[in-house]
Amino acid sequence: MGAIERQDLFCPDLQVAVGGYVFNEGISIEMHSDKNKPCDWGKIKFTGEYQPKISLAELSDVTVSLGYNGAMQNVFFGTLTRAYNGYNMDGILFKDNMYKLEKTNISATFKDCTPQDIIREGLAAAGIGGMHLSDMTYPAKKLFPVYDKNIEQLLRQINATWGIDNKSYFSRGEFYWGVIPEQGEVLEFEYGSNIISLGKYMDTWEIETISVPSMQHSQMISVVHPKITGMFETEKVVFKTNDAGFIRTTIYFREQP
């Protein structure tokens, strides 16, 4: 298992690339990734000196990278949901590439098709290349008409037509349908080491820890704490700049019945 070193508390790095700009300082960030939500989202706030100098168009690409000592990982790929001209706003809102699926409409009649055939066409229309689709075999439909629906609506139509409930989402810029990203090492969070705080709200546990660039929802984690110990599936992950300017990661999980 991969334990996270206590020394990493002191030097987390942040880099944001958006619309031709690259920011390493002068910004704060908040990002939410939830297995039960259709898309990840986040917001960036700029310090006062940046605000009047920045101009960004809606649908500008956004990449957020986190790391330590200059070793960075790309943790978010998405798109700007609203143009920014530096006035009357102190920041920007962005979503993952599910937003591009919401903005792309198609009308077509598919013949002798499986869900995977239709999804590949829909993603291509939205300019999405990286994809991981379930390899489950589904019966082909002779005709599958689509009338002016965006790709997110198309995904719901596919589930309804084939009587399935496959979840679809983006992770690190790659699209997943009916499958989850492969996990490497299992991260361990331990009392007295890398757990800053741990609490329980209703039936959900919440760990605040240091910046953990590799953390994603649906991953298994190991928790060692006097209040709770075991292996758990992560439901939600939040990355946020705290008042001291450090990136903190909050991880949400539930005990299995």
XYZ file of C-alpha atoms in Angstrom:
257
model
C 0.000 0.000 0.000
C 1.177 3.524 -0.676
C 1.388 5.659 2.417
C 1.694 9.409 1.875
C 4.764 11.022 3.393
C 4.210 13.506 6.209
C 6.928 15.805 4.824
C 4.765 16.515 1.767
C 2.582 18.763 3.921
C 4.948 21.647 3.344
C 5.413 22.009 -0.406
C 2.333 21.262 -2.530
C 2.443 22.722 -6.066
C -0.452 23.965 -8.209
C -0.557 24.848 -11.902
C -3.563 25.852 -13.988
C -3.516 26.193 -17.782
C -6.560 27.882 -19.301
C -7.090 29.639 -22.622
C -3.392 30.205 -23.335
C -2.532 31.337 -19.788
C -0.525 29.303 -17.277
C -0.851 30.185 -13.581
C 1.461 28.963 -10.838
C 0.562 31.599 -8.266
C -1.998 34.320 -7.629
C -4.899 31.870 -7.702
C -6.930 29.684 -5.377
C -8.843 26.619 -6.492
C -11.723 24.383 -5.521
C -12.593 21.164 -7.408
C -15.334 18.597 -6.775
C -15.436 15.026 -8.106
C -18.416 12.862 -7.084
C -19.275 9.371 -8.336
C -22.981 10.171 -7.966
C -22.868 13.382 -10.035
C -22.819 13.564 -13.838
C -19.721 15.746 -14.019
C -16.792 17.114 -12.057
C -16.614 20.867 -11.595
C -14.418 23.515 -10.090
C -13.740 27.200 -9.700
C -10.645 29.366 -9.729
C -10.296 32.751 -8.056
C -7.699 35.259 -9.242
C -5.956 37.805 -7.046
C -6.775 41.442 -7.735
C -3.739 42.225 -9.905
C -4.627 39.462 -12.374
C -8.328 40.167 -12.800
C -8.326 43.108 -15.266
C -5.564 41.546 -17.401
C -7.250 38.235 -18.243
C -9.655 37.533 -21.099
C -11.057 34.033 -21.632
C -13.655 32.626 -24.024
C -16.366 30.149 -23.089
C -15.306 26.554 -23.871
C -11.619 27.379 -23.350
C -9.737 24.246 -22.297
C -8.779 23.987 -18.620
C -6.052 21.744 -17.202
C -5.295 21.617 -13.473
C -2.075 20.001 -12.261
C -1.020 19.218 -8.700
C 2.212 17.847 -7.313
C 5.247 18.246 -5.096
C 8.745 19.604 -5.719
C 7.998 20.214 -9.397
C 6.726 16.687 -10.107
C 3.229 17.438 -11.400
C 0.218 15.284 -12.265
C -2.653 16.448 -14.475
C -5.683 15.896 -12.251
C -8.400 17.703 -14.218
C -9.188 18.305 -17.878
C -12.249 20.349 -18.702
C -13.730 23.444 -20.217
C -14.708 26.947 -19.172
C -18.484 27.347 -18.800
C -18.573 31.122 -19.174
C -16.436 33.794 -20.795
C -14.287 35.941 -18.486
C -13.176 39.516 -19.136
C -11.727 40.424 -15.748
C -14.507 42.774 -14.668
C -17.324 42.196 -12.164
C -15.996 38.683 -11.479
C -13.060 37.475 -9.427
C -12.873 34.003 -10.932
C -14.067 31.364 -13.362
C -16.215 28.237 -13.247
C -15.285 25.114 -15.176
C -16.642 21.606 -15.696
C -15.110 18.423 -17.026
C -15.699 17.402 -20.626
C -19.237 16.276 -19.866
C -19.953 19.951 -20.550
C -18.865 19.436 -24.161
C -21.308 16.521 -24.379
C -24.074 18.816 -23.102
C -23.184 21.374 -25.788
C -23.103 18.907 -28.706
C -26.390 17.952 -30.372
C -26.928 15.294 -33.002
C -29.799 13.996 -35.134
C -29.246 10.641 -36.803
C -30.715 7.211 -37.401
C -28.332 4.412 -36.465
C -28.769 1.001 -38.116
C -27.781 -2.430 -36.804
C -26.036 -0.773 -33.878
C -24.931 -1.574 -30.346
C -24.636 0.992 -27.531
C -20.882 1.144 -28.084
C -21.347 1.971 -31.788
C -23.616 4.899 -30.958
C -21.439 6.206 -28.132
C -18.338 6.253 -30.325
C -20.210 8.353 -32.909
C -21.523 10.718 -30.250
C -18.116 11.223 -28.659
C -16.537 11.840 -32.050
C -19.127 14.552 -32.740
C -18.139 16.229 -29.456
C -14.431 16.000 -30.247
C -13.716 13.422 -27.526
C -11.031 10.882 -28.380
C -10.002 8.997 -25.246
C -12.679 6.522 -24.190
C -13.131 3.307 -22.225
C -16.382 1.475 -22.938
C -17.820 -1.645 -21.359
C -16.970 -4.778 -23.329
C -20.316 -6.324 -22.402
C -22.134 -7.727 -25.443
C -25.524 -6.113 -26.100
C -28.008 -7.111 -28.812
C -27.889 -4.847 -31.854
C -30.919 -2.685 -32.668
C -32.042 -2.571 -36.287
C -32.936 1.113 -35.984
C -32.052 3.659 -33.304
C -33.376 7.145 -34.162
C -31.985 10.243 -32.423
C -33.761 13.573 -32.835
C -31.815 16.689 -31.835
C -30.428 15.419 -28.536
C -27.205 16.353 -26.858
C -24.764 13.554 -26.094
C -25.626 13.423 -22.400
C -29.298 12.920 -23.329
C -28.205 10.339 -25.887
C -26.436 8.342 -23.158
C -29.653 8.293 -21.115
C -31.619 7.189 -24.193
C -29.175 4.325 -24.727
C -29.601 3.112 -21.140
C -33.400 3.300 -21.423
C -33.538 1.533 -24.788
C -31.309 -1.376 -23.740
C -32.700 -1.518 -20.194
C -29.335 -0.950 -18.521
C -27.940 1.502 -15.966
C -24.364 2.078 -17.061
C -22.773 5.130 -15.491
C -20.773 7.488 -17.664
C -18.213 10.053 -16.561
C -14.822 11.577 -17.294
C -11.677 10.864 -15.320
C -8.435 12.709 -16.096
C -9.865 13.696 -19.493
C -10.821 10.140 -20.501
C -14.455 9.059 -20.952
C -15.704 5.954 -19.118
C -18.988 4.118 -19.774
C -19.908 1.056 -17.760
C -16.351 0.657 -16.444
C -14.150 2.371 -13.853
C -10.493 3.418 -14.182
C -7.948 0.829 -13.152
C -6.375 1.538 -9.781
C -2.724 1.070 -9.001
C -1.573 1.253 -5.408
C -4.086 1.662 -2.601
C -3.422 4.845 -0.651
C -3.296 4.567 3.131
C -4.518 7.305 5.471
C -3.352 6.895 9.036
C -4.067 8.620 12.337
C -1.097 10.668 13.506
C 0.513 10.605 10.064
C -1.381 12.050 7.097
C -4.921 12.500 8.442
C -5.411 16.149 9.369
C -8.969 15.580 10.594
C -11.649 12.894 10.433
C -15.363 13.270 11.115
C -18.725 11.722 10.374
C -21.807 13.525 9.095
C -24.981 11.426 8.910
C -23.717 8.193 7.302
C -20.710 9.702 5.500
C -17.140 9.849 6.779
C -14.902 12.753 5.812
C -11.095 12.794 5.863
C -9.147 16.001 5.417
C -5.603 15.338 4.297
C -2.757 16.909 2.355
C -2.842 17.438 -1.401
C -3.130 13.966 -2.963
C -2.908 14.436 -6.760
C -3.656 10.775 -7.566
C -6.897 10.660 -5.542
C -10.100 9.997 -7.537
C -13.616 8.953 -6.680
C -14.452 5.229 -6.897
C -10.947 4.309 -5.692
C -10.405 2.043 -2.710
C -8.524 3.566 0.220
C -7.147 2.164 3.463
C -7.987 4.030 6.676
C -6.278 3.405 10.018
C -7.814 5.498 12.795
C -9.170 4.905 16.325
C -12.656 5.852 15.085
C -12.701 3.628 12.004
C -10.315 1.210 10.273
C -10.667 -0.730 7.048
C -10.866 -0.564 3.253
C -13.422 1.797 1.761
C -14.601 3.005 -1.637
C -14.253 6.745 -2.149
C -17.508 8.449 -3.100
C -16.354 12.043 -3.446
C -13.079 13.993 -3.536
C -12.642 17.748 -3.077
C -9.416 19.671 -3.694
C -9.376 23.165 -2.179
C -6.935 25.931 -1.353
C -7.181 26.711 2.358
C -6.757 30.104 4.023
C -3.004 29.536 4.394
C -2.649 28.928 0.654
C -2.093 25.161 0.839
C -4.011 22.632 -1.238
C -5.978 20.224 0.916
C -7.841 17.093 -0.186
C -11.099 16.036 1.445
C -12.202 12.434 0.890
C -15.736 11.170 1.526
C -16.666 7.524 2.013
C -19.291 5.330 3.697
C -19.143 2.126 5.665
C -20.508 -0.819 3.713
C -23.594 -2.447 5.305
